[in-house]
Amino acid sequence: MSEIKAYGAKESKADLKQMTIERREVKDNDVKIKITYCGVCHSDIHQVRNDWGNSKYPVVPGHEIIGRVVEVGKNVTNFKKDQLVGVGCMVDSCQECSACKDDLEQFCENGMVATYNGKDEHLGGHTFGGYSETIVVKKDFVLTIPENLDEKAVAPLLCAGITTYSPIRHWNVKKGDKVGVIGLGGLGHMGIKFADALGSHVVMITTSPEKAEDAKRLGADEVLISKDEEAMKKHANSFDFLLNTVPVKHDINPYLTLLKRDSTMVLVGAIEPLEPMHGGNLIMGRKRVAGSLIGGIKETQEMLDFCGKHNVVSDVEMIDIQHINEAYDRVTNSDVKYRFVIDMESLRK
Amino acid sequence: MSEIKAYGAKESKADLKQMTIERREVKDNDVKIKITYCGVCHSDIHQVRNDWGNSKYPVVPGHEIIGRVVEVGKNVTNFKKDQLVGVGCMVDSCQECSACKDDLEQFCENGMVATYNGKDEHLGGHTFGGYSETIVVKKDFVLTIPENLDEKAVAPLLCAGITTYSPIRHWNVKKGDKVGVIGLGGLGHMGIKFADALGSHVVMITTSPEKAEDAKRLGADEVLISKDEEAMKKHANSFDFLLNTVPVKHDINPYLTLLKRDSTMVLVGAIEPLEPMHGGNLIMGRKRVAGSLIGGIKETQEMLDFCGKHNVVSDVEMIDIQHINEAYDRVTNSDVKYRFVIDMESLRK
């Protein structure tokens, strides 16, 4: 067991401050990582503020982790010292249930272990995330990062990236498909990049006309302002796939009218009750609405390799850990393009 | 043009009374049918009472039509005089759009012509349904009824039957699947019969414990009382498919928790806003909710042939047309097992 510096919240709605946490020693199947960068995910804020009512304090957030291997256990052959690696939203699962066997550890029937605020079976208590100097993770949950990518900008791929890549792949988005990405934030901007990299016709769907220019820079072919009823009518029944990244309660009915017959809108953001859905919007056209949660480890590696090949990374704004509370307020106000990443060197000063 | 007797409503919320309507003469591609039986669908009541705000008066309802051919046009080779035939919810469509070409005329992009309250391109005005002595229908929208079935009990297959058969087939329900049918009415009782005939493990899901015995008689292997929280928990994450036949606004969240990962609940009844759906109920387990609307003509014929082979018909209660207003009140009070069928001979008295 080793004591390390970390940044976290000691109680609900508290500011994040420097604290000391314990990390386990490296066991036979473990990889110890010196964290270089950690992305700031909206769910970090939800957990720190106990918005979902399941937070455990102290909370050390962070599940978009990039770093270098500093030590490996004796059974670890696929990672070596100094290698660039990543850790996402999960650090363990039962690896035996049908979901795990299907490479969908995020749906582990015995409960996946979240990177922070999960159950820590090694030290007891709960897990601590990436706003810290180091992390020790079972090898099966460590990702290989393509060395050609800008590692700072890779961090958000571990959550925002896989959260959008997974449904786009699972619902088989392909070249020429008309794909709508609803909401331009951390998730939405990755959705545009992936759909564009796959050759689909990407329509950014937003309530904010001022986002149009940036959406096009990111790869959108068109921008549809969802408050413009005439424009919405023109696009009715025309989309092969909709990726809905809106992170809060909203009305999905206008978006359902955009779908082609037999097509699907996937929710990846709103883990809360939505406005009432009209059954007729699904019945007319045999339409579907579905959800998707991050992605399994195998698919996360596939996504990283895809990003290496297509040179896809996140648009990031770098911060020192000392400015994390300001960053949280700015994320809450949608004032970031499009993901904050903490330079973890600042913690070591 | 010929004048015939019919039964319908002259204005909103009015009682149905005998009236006279016009039917077109038989054209080259038409089949003229003497109606022997007509089922009473809940949507007949919605239309008569203008619940959906799109009714046109006078309304002559009825889209579960059984009868015998009395005359065919010169281009009609697949139907002959005295043959037992049926007509469902549609009497025409453009037959050229991509939906029609996919044998999904119910989603015709130029608008299918409903059997009643649709646009009548032959006589002008709107179409009149099956609560009448005869009907003249384009041959492509006439179904062949297997002669081995009880024709009275076949009538509801034309709407209640295809509405439940189509999603069960489209989502590939198969032997051994655990299938939940939510709501035991006209649609639900057909859902049980089809899922049972396909060899699936059928669970009737209802708020009413008193329906258990009848559900088992119809083919359900188990009955789950949705108000019993403990029982609902035992069945959590275990269903391969859910057919939701509830015809009114309701809370779908408890049902979504029953679905297995990657499984679908299909709405066929509630053409209205539902209670707020929690996004997390889709996101956790990559679950889906979809809608389905009757079925195309090809699939309706397939369903009828399936029923002929497996001896599947509806449970019906016969009425004379003179008792239609009483029957409507009883349907509204869920007091029918499970479908009223009008003996149309009563109109000719």
XYZ file of C-alpha atoms in Angstrom:
698
model
C 0.000 0.000 0.000
C 1.310 3.431 -0.878
C 0.076 6.904 -0.038
C -0.261 9.293 -2.966
C -1.490 12.793 -3.620
C -4.934 13.204 -5.129
C -7.593 15.843 -5.614
C -11.105 15.267 -4.476
C -14.167 16.297 -2.506
C -14.634 15.354 1.109
C -18.359 15.963 1.204
C -21.364 16.681 -1.004
C -21.179 19.920 -2.988
C -17.779 20.654 -1.454
C -14.990 22.158 -3.525
C -12.284 19.755 -4.628
C -9.067 20.037 -2.643
C -5.798 18.219 -2.391
C -5.904 15.103 -0.226
C -3.977 11.887 0.360
C -5.319 8.494 -0.721
C -4.001 4.948 -0.645
C -3.208 2.814 -3.671
C -2.635 -0.915 -3.478
C 0.756 -2.463 -4.212
C 1.135 -4.039 -7.652
C -0.205 -7.617 -7.673
C 0.573 -10.307 -10.226
C -2.043 -9.137 -12.762
C -1.705 -5.414 -12.132
C -0.303 -2.448 -14.004
C 0.802 0.647 -12.102
C 0.413 3.839 -14.101
C 1.872 7.287 -13.518
C -1.013 9.528 -14.608
C -0.021 12.289 -17.022
C -3.458 13.554 -18.089
C -7.018 13.125 -16.930
C -10.144 14.370 -18.705
C -13.006 16.090 -16.894
C -16.298 14.311 -17.556
C -19.688 15.779 -16.703
C -20.350 12.709 -14.565
C -17.358 13.681 -12.384
C -19.376 16.733 -11.420
C -22.556 14.729 -10.872
C -20.656 12.401 -8.536
C -18.840 15.138 -6.633
C -22.159 16.921 -6.110
C -24.057 13.676 -5.403
C -26.605 14.510 -8.084
C -27.424 10.817 -8.530
C -27.623 10.156 -4.779
C -25.065 7.334 -4.870
C -21.786 9.165 -4.212
C -19.379 7.984 -1.530
C -17.060 10.495 0.083
C -14.309 11.336 -0.219
C -14.764 11.305 -3.999
C -11.645 11.331 -6.167
C -13.097 11.633 -9.699
C -11.513 10.955 -13.060
C -12.139 8.154 -15.558
C -10.431 9.524 -18.668
C -6.938 8.572 -17.644
C -3.748 8.682 -19.686
C -0.346 7.784 -18.313
C 2.861 5.777 -18.553
C 3.422 2.327 -17.109
C 5.788 2.433 -14.124
C 5.489 -1.163 -12.920
C 3.810 -4.415 -13.950
C 2.932 -7.613 -12.073
C 4.628 -10.884 -12.926
C 1.713 -12.173 -15.050
C 1.612 -9.053 -17.207
C 3.186 -9.586 -20.616
C 1.316 -7.163 -22.856
C 2.380 -3.947 -21.109
C 5.903 -2.767 -20.364
C 7.506 0.082 -18.455
C 7.071 3.563 -20.034
C 4.382 2.392 -22.396
C 1.568 4.922 -23.058
C -1.678 3.509 -21.676
C -5.189 4.547 -20.729
C -7.895 3.669 -18.228
C -11.564 4.435 -18.775
C -14.708 4.123 -16.692
C -14.125 0.576 -15.414
C -11.272 -1.087 -13.523
C -12.783 -4.549 -13.025
C -15.766 -6.837 -13.589
C -16.580 -10.487 -12.837
C -15.257 -11.552 -16.272
C -17.493 -14.631 -16.092
C -21.106 -13.582 -16.682
C -22.739 -13.551 -20.099
C -22.221 -9.782 -20.501
C -18.494 -10.072 -19.706
C -18.191 -13.050 -22.044
C -19.814 -10.912 -24.733
C -17.108 -8.262 -24.115
C -19.671 -5.925 -22.603
C -18.184 -5.509 -19.127
C -20.112 -2.269 -18.679
C -23.216 -4.439 -18.310
C -21.540 -7.032 -16.013
C -24.356 -8.892 -14.290
C -22.427 -8.924 -11.037
C -21.676 -5.227 -11.291
C -18.649 -3.714 -13.000
C -16.220 -1.858 -10.745
C -16.285 1.824 -11.618
C -12.935 3.600 -11.761
C -14.072 5.791 -8.891
C -16.914 5.366 -6.437
C -16.876 1.623 -7.207
C -16.449 -1.114 -4.643
C -12.731 -1.614 -3.896
C -12.188 -5.315 -3.206
C -8.465 -4.845 -2.600
C -8.324 -2.177 0.084
C -11.991 -2.142 1.112
C -14.089 0.970 0.820
C -14.489 2.474 -2.627
C -12.268 3.135 -5.607
C -10.498 6.429 -6.345
C -10.150 7.862 -9.826
C -7.654 9.642 -11.981
C -7.319 13.052 -10.329
C -4.257 11.529 -8.660
C -0.575 10.817 -9.150
C -0.844 7.115 -9.925
C -3.355 4.303 -10.298
C -3.023 0.513 -10.068
C -5.346 -1.392 -12.403
C -5.855 -5.035 -13.400
C -4.183 -5.575 -16.783
C -7.429 -6.570 -18.514
C -8.791 -3.066 -17.957
C -5.755 -1.182 -19.259
C -5.888 0.158 -22.824
C -3.060 0.628 -25.300
C -2.829 4.168 -26.680
C -1.580 4.658 -30.253
C 1.698 6.583 -29.962
C 0.931 8.748 -33.016
C -1.870 10.618 -31.236
C -1.583 13.737 -29.080
C -1.832 12.070 -25.695
C -3.445 15.076 -23.968
C -6.266 14.980 -26.486
C -6.666 11.212 -26.190
C -7.810 11.319 -22.553
C -11.484 12.147 -23.334
C -11.664 9.212 -25.744
C -11.765 6.906 -22.710
C -15.279 8.074 -21.840
C -16.697 10.674 -24.273
C -15.066 8.794 -27.145
C -16.259 5.282 -26.423
C -19.704 6.500 -25.323
C -20.327 7.839 -28.818
C -18.273 5.344 -30.840
C -20.023 2.301 -29.372
C -23.610 3.101 -30.473
C -22.414 4.411 -33.838
C -20.756 1.049 -34.456
C -23.382 -1.116 -32.792
C -26.152 0.396 -34.927
C -23.928 -0.022 -37.955
C -23.554 3.578 -39.128
C -21.886 3.464 -42.518
C -20.707 5.534 -45.442
C -23.515 7.584 -46.945
C -25.903 7.231 -43.992
C -27.609 10.408 -42.851
C -26.645 10.695 -39.191
C -27.867 13.324 -36.758
C -25.858 14.215 -33.676
C -28.070 15.983 -31.137
C -26.268 18.345 -28.746
C -22.783 19.780 -29.231
C -20.775 19.233 -26.065
C -18.095 16.773 -24.987
C -20.045 13.800 -26.312
C -21.563 15.518 -29.333
C -18.284 16.781 -30.728
C -16.897 13.230 -30.632
C -20.070 11.914 -32.259
C -19.558 14.286 -35.182
C -15.926 13.231 -35.585
C -16.694 9.495 -35.573
C -19.692 9.714 -37.902
C -17.621 11.899 -40.231
C -14.646 9.510 -40.123
C -17.003 6.689 -41.155
C -18.080 8.678 -44.216
C -21.662 9.370 -43.184
C -23.535 12.582 -43.968
C -23.434 14.280 -40.560
C -26.101 16.730 -39.437
C -25.440 18.598 -36.202
C -28.776 19.152 -34.470
C -28.713 21.920 -31.888
C -30.867 24.581 -30.288
C -27.980 27.101 -30.636
C -27.412 28.713 -34.075
C -24.070 30.098 -32.830
C -22.685 26.552 -32.724
C -23.090 26.055 -36.474
C -19.653 27.232 -37.538
C -17.820 25.106 -35.027
C -19.938 22.057 -35.858
C -18.846 22.340 -39.482
C -15.209 22.718 -38.478
C -15.574 19.459 -36.516
C -16.940 17.613 -39.546
C -20.680 18.270 -39.762
C -22.026 18.535 -43.308
C -25.137 20.392 -42.209
C -26.510 22.083 -39.123
C -30.182 21.778 -38.168
C -31.561 24.215 -35.610
C -34.121 22.194 -33.708
C -36.159 25.260 -32.758
C -36.710 26.037 -36.465
C -39.981 24.206 -37.164
C -39.795 24.654 -40.925
C -36.273 23.241 -41.049
C -37.318 20.325 -38.838
C -40.216 19.567 -41.219
C -37.851 19.513 -44.184
C -35.739 16.858 -42.449
C -38.732 14.770 -41.266
C -38.439 10.991 -41.806
C -34.971 11.320 -43.330
C -32.390 10.176 -40.756
C -30.863 6.697 -40.684
C -29.581 7.188 -37.145
C -29.729 9.762 -34.372
C -27.185 10.018 -31.574
C -28.777 11.963 -28.730
C -26.093 13.369 -26.423
C -28.305 15.832 -24.516
C -27.319 15.285 -20.869
C -30.494 16.558 -19.196
C -34.269 16.085 -19.245
C -35.684 17.113 -22.606
C -38.430 16.459 -25.148
C -37.395 13.699 -27.563
C -40.594 13.855 -29.649
C -39.359 16.398 -32.237
C -36.288 14.216 -32.855
C -38.352 11.036 -33.326
C -40.153 12.714 -36.217
C -36.761 13.076 -37.957
C -36.131 9.322 -38.084
C -36.722 7.214 -41.168
C -38.994 4.196 -40.880
C -37.313 1.421 -38.859
C -34.539 3.723 -37.647
C -33.196 4.338 -34.162
C -32.367 7.227 -31.880
C -29.858 6.290 -29.183
C -29.682 8.140 -25.872
C -26.236 8.358 -24.323
C -26.541 11.397 -22.094
C -29.808 11.740 -20.254
C -29.798 9.418 -17.268
C -32.987 10.954 -15.933
C -36.701 11.108 -16.700
C -37.478 12.624 -20.092
C -40.482 14.685 -21.090
C -43.468 12.459 -21.991
C -42.859 10.548 -25.213
C -45.819 10.200 -27.580
C -46.379 6.525 -28.395
C -47.538 7.468 -31.876
C -44.067 8.803 -32.691
C -42.740 5.245 -32.416
C -45.799 3.402 -33.789
C -45.935 5.472 -36.996
C -42.859 4.276 -38.883
C -41.899 1.433 -36.535
C -39.270 3.707 -34.995
C -37.043 2.910 -32.049
C -35.400 4.663 -29.153
C -32.576 2.937 -27.336
C -29.848 3.622 -24.816
C -26.138 2.904 -24.812
C -23.571 2.999 -22.011
C -19.842 3.584 -22.694
C -18.512 0.375 -24.309
C -16.681 -2.820 -23.396
C -12.884 -3.043 -23.078
C -12.441 -4.800 -26.422
C -14.503 -2.153 -28.189
C -12.688 0.645 -26.365
C -9.390 -0.707 -27.705
C -10.939 -0.963 -31.174
C -12.040 2.694 -30.858
C -8.532 3.782 -29.832
C -7.023 1.908 -32.774
C -9.623 3.518 -35.070
C -8.611 6.918 -33.692
C -4.940 6.138 -34.297
C -5.707 5.184 -37.872
C -8.017 8.124 -38.624
C -6.210 10.647 -36.416
C -9.284 11.336 -34.308
C -8.838 13.006 -30.927
C -10.873 15.289 -28.710
C -10.776 19.087 -28.790
C -9.424 19.943 -25.375
C -8.640 22.866 -23.104
C -5.797 22.161 -20.678
C -6.019 23.101 -17.018
C -3.966 22.694 -13.875
C -5.586 20.676 -11.112
C -5.692 23.820 -8.988
C -8.322 25.236 -11.369
C -10.631 22.245 -11.256
C -13.442 23.987 -9.376
C -13.540 26.775 -11.949
C -13.561 24.158 -14.699
C -16.563 22.426 -13.090
C -18.520 25.681 -13.118
C -17.618 26.245 -16.741
C -18.683 22.696 -17.739
C -22.000 23.254 -15.973
C -22.397 26.440 -18.044
C -21.445 24.599 -21.283
C -18.430 26.898 -21.515
C -15.764 24.528 -22.832
C -14.675 23.425 -26.287
C -15.079 20.566 -25.748
C -13.393 18.833 -22.887
C -11.158 19.991 -20.056
C -8.080 17.876 -19.522
C -6.013 18.172 -16.367
C -2.256 18.258 -16.777
C -1.504 15.997 -13.849
C 2.031 17.329 -13.569
C 0.403 20.266 -11.759
C -0.476 17.945 -8.877
C 3.170 17.070 -8.352
C 4.325 20.698 -7.989
C -72.853 3.343 -57.598
C -75.209 1.470 -55.311
C -76.957 2.439 -52.120
C -76.561 0.045 -49.229
C -77.494 -0.161 -45.581
C -74.861 0.657 -43.009
C -74.547 1.518 -39.352
C -72.684 4.584 -38.255
C -72.525 7.859 -36.358
C -73.658 11.115 -37.864
C -71.809 13.323 -35.436
C -69.253 13.258 -32.655
C -70.207 11.199 -29.585
C -73.496 10.300 -31.244
C -74.944 6.833 -30.968
C -74.541 4.644 -34.013
C -77.725 4.253 -36.058
C -78.781 2.722 -39.313
C -78.081 4.878 -42.351
C -77.647 4.585 -46.095
C -74.268 4.934 -47.821
C -73.021 4.633 -51.354
C -70.603 2.012 -52.674
C -68.872 2.273 -56.005
C -69.571 -0.134 -58.849
C -67.030 -2.908 -59.339
C -64.114 -1.700 -61.489
C -61.627 -3.860 -63.334
C -59.369 -4.457 -60.314
C -62.084 -4.602 -57.668
C -63.663 -7.270 -55.544
C -67.179 -6.792 -54.173
C -67.743 -8.540 -50.872
C -70.941 -9.349 -49.031
C -69.966 -8.775 -45.434
C -70.854 -11.606 -43.081
C -68.969 -10.556 -39.940
C -67.178 -7.460 -38.724
C -65.063 -7.166 -35.566
C -65.321 -4.226 -33.178
C -61.937 -2.591 -32.664
C -61.222 -0.060 -29.920
C -60.177 2.405 -32.606
C -63.717 2.241 -34.028
C -64.811 3.824 -30.778
C -62.009 6.414 -30.847
C -63.059 7.413 -34.358
C -66.772 7.518 -33.657
C -66.118 9.690 -30.618
C -63.458 11.786 -32.400
C -60.925 11.058 -29.642
C -58.023 11.629 -32.037
C -59.538 14.805 -33.492
C -59.386 13.536 -37.093
C -62.795 11.910 -37.538
C -65.010 12.732 -40.491
C -68.768 12.347 -40.186
C -70.745 10.377 -40.884
C -68.429 7.616 -39.629
C -69.150 4.046 -40.663
C -66.565 2.078 -38.660
C -65.272 -1.460 -39.117
C -61.927 -2.756 -40.362
C -62.075 -6.386 -39.305
C -64.187 -7.529 -42.215
C -65.066 -11.064 -43.248
C -67.314 -11.911 -46.155
C -67.940 -13.756 -49.384
C -67.044 -12.536 -52.847
C -70.133 -11.572 -54.849
C -68.512 -10.021 -57.915
C -65.024 -9.457 -59.329
C -63.624 -7.059 -61.929
C -62.256 -8.342 -65.196
C -58.611 -8.135 -64.113
C -59.212 -10.180 -60.967
C -58.020 -13.759 -61.289
C -57.109 -14.706 -57.730
C -60.560 -14.352 -56.196
C -63.782 -15.984 -57.324
C -67.444 -15.768 -56.427
C -68.385 -17.179 -52.990
C -64.785 -17.313 -51.840
C -64.219 -16.472 -48.142
C -62.179 -13.257 -47.939
C -61.187 -10.533 -45.508
C -60.401 -6.839 -45.458
C -58.338 -5.191 -42.742
C -57.384 -1.619 -41.908
C -56.352 -0.523 -45.408
C -58.109 -0.523 -48.770
C -55.438 1.181 -50.876
C -51.961 2.783 -50.958
C -49.736 4.288 -53.652
C -48.050 0.896 -54.260
C -44.992 2.741 -55.588
C -43.101 4.296 -52.657
C -40.299 2.545 -50.820
C -42.599 1.472 -47.980
C -45.112 -0.057 -50.411
C -42.290 -1.738 -52.307
C -41.109 -3.180 -48.985
C -44.629 -4.615 -48.473
C -45.285 -2.170 -45.668
C -48.304 -0.352 -47.101
C -49.269 0.772 -43.583
C -46.319 3.177 -43.792
C -47.049 4.315 -47.382
C -45.198 7.579 -47.863
C -48.091 9.008 -49.800
C -50.583 7.906 -47.174
C -52.386 4.597 -47.108
C -56.159 4.722 -47.513
C -57.817 3.625 -44.300
C -60.804 1.296 -44.622
C -62.968 3.988 -43.062
C -62.305 7.682 -42.569
C -59.701 7.499 -45.367
C -59.769 9.613 -48.517
C -62.106 8.039 -51.075
C -60.660 8.690 -54.518
C -63.484 6.913 -56.288
C -66.599 8.636 -54.966
C -64.957 11.632 -53.300
C -65.373 12.271 -49.596
C -64.147 9.605 -47.222
C -64.264 5.834 -47.043
C -66.867 3.828 -45.157
C -66.040 0.683 -43.212
C -67.410 -2.742 -42.520
C -70.517 -2.050 -40.439
C -72.373 -2.354 -43.733
C -73.916 -4.848 -46.121
C -71.171 -4.865 -48.736
C -67.811 -3.322 -49.559
C -65.896 -2.883 -52.833
C -62.110 -3.143 -52.461
C -59.118 -3.175 -54.815
C -57.996 -6.806 -55.219
C -54.517 -6.125 -53.802
C -56.060 -5.286 -50.432
C -58.286 -8.342 -50.167
C -57.059 -11.273 -48.064
C -57.710 -14.967 -48.501
C -59.180 -16.625 -45.410
C -58.301 -20.275 -44.705
C -61.558 -22.234 -44.981
C -60.734 -24.461 -41.994
C -61.092 -21.610 -39.493
C -64.283 -20.450 -37.761
C -64.967 -17.394 -39.894
C -66.710 -15.434 -37.115
C -63.565 -15.725 -34.989
C -61.279 -14.810 -37.879
C -62.622 -11.241 -38.186
C -60.461 -9.767 -35.360
C -57.334 -11.229 -36.950
C -57.565 -8.484 -39.577
C -56.588 -5.849 -37.012
C -55.952 -7.246 -33.505
C -54.261 -10.282 -35.066
C -51.878 -8.556 -37.471
C -51.115 -5.786 -34.953
C -49.636 -8.359 -32.577
C -48.331 -10.893 -35.108
C -46.274 -8.326 -37.025
C -43.982 -7.171 -34.163
C -43.667 -10.729 -32.823
C -42.355 -11.806 -36.233
C -40.388 -8.659 -37.017
C -38.452 -8.900 -33.740
C -37.949 -12.585 -34.424
C -39.659 -14.152 -31.412
C -38.774 -17.836 -31.450
C -39.120 -21.105 -29.608
C -37.835 -20.878 -26.059
C -37.782 -17.073 -25.873
C -39.243 -15.535 -22.757
C -41.952 -13.224 -24.065
C -44.065 -10.875 -21.988
C -47.460 -9.700 -23.202
C -48.538 -6.583 -21.319
C -52.271 -6.031 -21.053
C -54.972 -8.648 -21.619
C -57.561 -7.253 -24.010
C -58.318 -7.697 -27.682
C -54.666 -7.235 -28.665
C -53.123 -8.949 -25.643
C -55.105 -12.160 -25.999
C -53.911 -12.474 -29.607
C -50.331 -11.725 -28.510
C -50.493 -14.660 -26.076
C -51.853 -16.990 -28.741
C -49.191 -16.092 -31.328
C -46.267 -16.200 -28.904
C -47.546 -19.537 -27.614
C -47.987 -20.940 -31.130
C -44.353 -20.029 -31.840
C -43.212 -22.060 -28.819
C -42.031 -19.196 -26.660
C -42.395 -19.078 -22.876
C -45.270 -16.638 -22.527
C -45.711 -14.457 -19.457
C -48.947 -12.492 -19.220
C -48.183 -9.185 -17.482
C -51.238 -7.506 -16.014
C -52.373 -5.270 -13.180
C -55.399 -7.550 -12.622
C -54.848 -10.814 -10.683
C -58.349 -11.957 -11.692
C -57.157 -12.286 -15.293
C -54.603 -14.987 -14.420
C -56.797 -18.009 -15.017
C -57.998 -16.844 -18.393
C -54.474 -15.898 -19.471
C -53.357 -19.461 -18.822
C -56.303 -20.863 -20.743
C -55.228 -18.696 -23.692
C -51.685 -20.084 -23.593
C -49.689 -18.100 -21.030
C -47.139 -20.173 -19.106
C -46.962 -17.669 -16.260
C -48.775 -14.584 -15.051
C -46.902 -11.624 -13.600
C -48.877 -9.050 -11.645
C -47.163 -5.771 -12.423
C -48.259 -4.174 -9.141
C -46.400 -6.893 -7.183
C -42.966 -5.315 -6.727
C -41.330 -8.469 -5.425
C -42.550 -10.487 -8.385
C -41.383 -7.760 -10.775
C -37.917 -7.849 -9.199
C -37.719 -11.623 -9.661
C -38.367 -11.174 -13.379
C -35.954 -8.222 -13.799
C -33.626 -8.375 -16.826
C -35.103 -11.682 -17.981
C -37.351 -11.016 -20.984
C -36.261 -11.470 -24.590
C -39.207 -9.449 -25.858
C -42.127 -7.463 -24.506
C -45.315 -6.765 -26.435
C -47.023 -3.780 -24.826
C -50.712 -3.700 -25.763
C -51.852 -1.149 -23.157
C -54.095 1.239 -25.135
C -53.815 4.307 -22.887
C -51.211 6.570 -21.251
C -49.171 4.597 -18.737
C -45.773 4.278 -17.083
C -43.475 2.061 -19.174
C -40.508 2.271 -16.761
C -41.383 -0.814 -14.672
C -41.609 -2.874 -17.874
C -38.243 -1.664 -19.194
C -36.583 -3.098 -16.084
C -37.914 -6.534 -17.122
C -36.016 -6.568 -20.429
C -32.770 -8.437 -20.929
C -29.780 -6.524 -22.210
C -30.233 -5.585 -25.889
C -33.909 -6.511 -25.869
C -36.947 -4.600 -27.050
C -40.367 -3.610 -25.827
C -42.778 -2.818 -28.653
C -45.750 -0.506 -28.190
C -48.801 -1.346 -30.279
C -51.604 0.256 -28.304
C -50.811 3.624 -26.801
C -51.047 6.255 -29.520
C -50.748 9.053 -26.958
C -48.153 10.620 -24.663
C -46.784 8.188 -22.084
C -45.652 8.923 -18.543
C -42.049 10.246 -18.488
C -39.560 7.523 -19.440
C -36.301 7.430 -17.467
C -33.349 7.535 -19.878
C -31.354 5.328 -17.529
C -33.801 2.476 -18.090
C -32.646 2.326 -21.719
C -28.987 3.239 -21.188
C -28.405 0.532 -18.563
C -28.536 -2.649 -20.631
C -28.713 -1.026 -24.061
C -32.461 -1.613 -24.087
C -34.907 -0.476 -26.732
C -38.483 0.654 -27.016
C -40.141 0.648 -30.401
C -43.535 0.965 -31.999
C -45.378 -1.132 -34.541
C -48.486 -0.433 -36.614
C -50.716 -3.269 -37.942
C -48.771 -4.960 -40.776
C -48.487 -4.940 -44.563
C -50.824 -6.909 -46.834
C -48.252 -9.632 -47.551
C -47.614 -10.142 -43.834
C -51.347 -10.091 -43.087
C -51.821 -12.944 -45.548
C -48.865 -14.762 -43.962
C -50.523 -14.290 -40.552
C -53.822 -15.698 -41.820
C -52.044 -18.710 -43.313
C -50.179 -19.176 -40.000
C -53.536 -19.094 -38.204
C -54.954 -21.657 -40.605
C -52.008 -23.954 -39.960
C -51.953 -23.514 -36.176
C -55.723 -23.134 -35.750
C -55.409 -19.715 -34.139
C -58.479 -17.489 -33.979
C -59.779 -14.792 -31.673
C -62.036 -15.371 -28.682
C -65.191 -13.568 -29.643
C -68.596 -12.574 -28.360
C -71.198 -12.250 -31.092
C -73.606 -9.327 -31.246
C -76.303 -8.003 -33.526
C -75.630 -4.590 -35.038
C -78.579 -3.233 -33.063
C -76.522 -3.722 -29.860
C -73.424 -1.902 -31.065
C -73.775 1.052 -28.679
C -73.950 -1.264 -25.675
C -70.932 -3.122 -27.013
C -68.955 0.137 -27.241
C -69.676 0.893 -23.605
C -68.584 -2.582 -22.611
C -65.324 -2.325 -24.615
C -64.610 0.987 -22.895
C -65.108 -0.792 -19.563
C -62.870 -3.727 -20.645
C -65.905 -5.964 -20.350
C -65.419 -8.298 -23.296
C -63.575 -11.566 -23.812
C -61.981 -10.564 -26.037
C -63.510 -9.100 -29.127
C -67.032 -8.301 -30.158
C -67.928 -9.463 -33.641
C -71.056 -8.221 -35.357
C -73.177 -10.790 -37.177
C -73.875 -8.631 -40.194
C -76.946 -10.686 -41.079
C -78.645 -8.623 -38.366
C -78.310 -5.525 -40.555
C -80.276 -7.207 -43.328
C -83.279 -8.053 -41.161
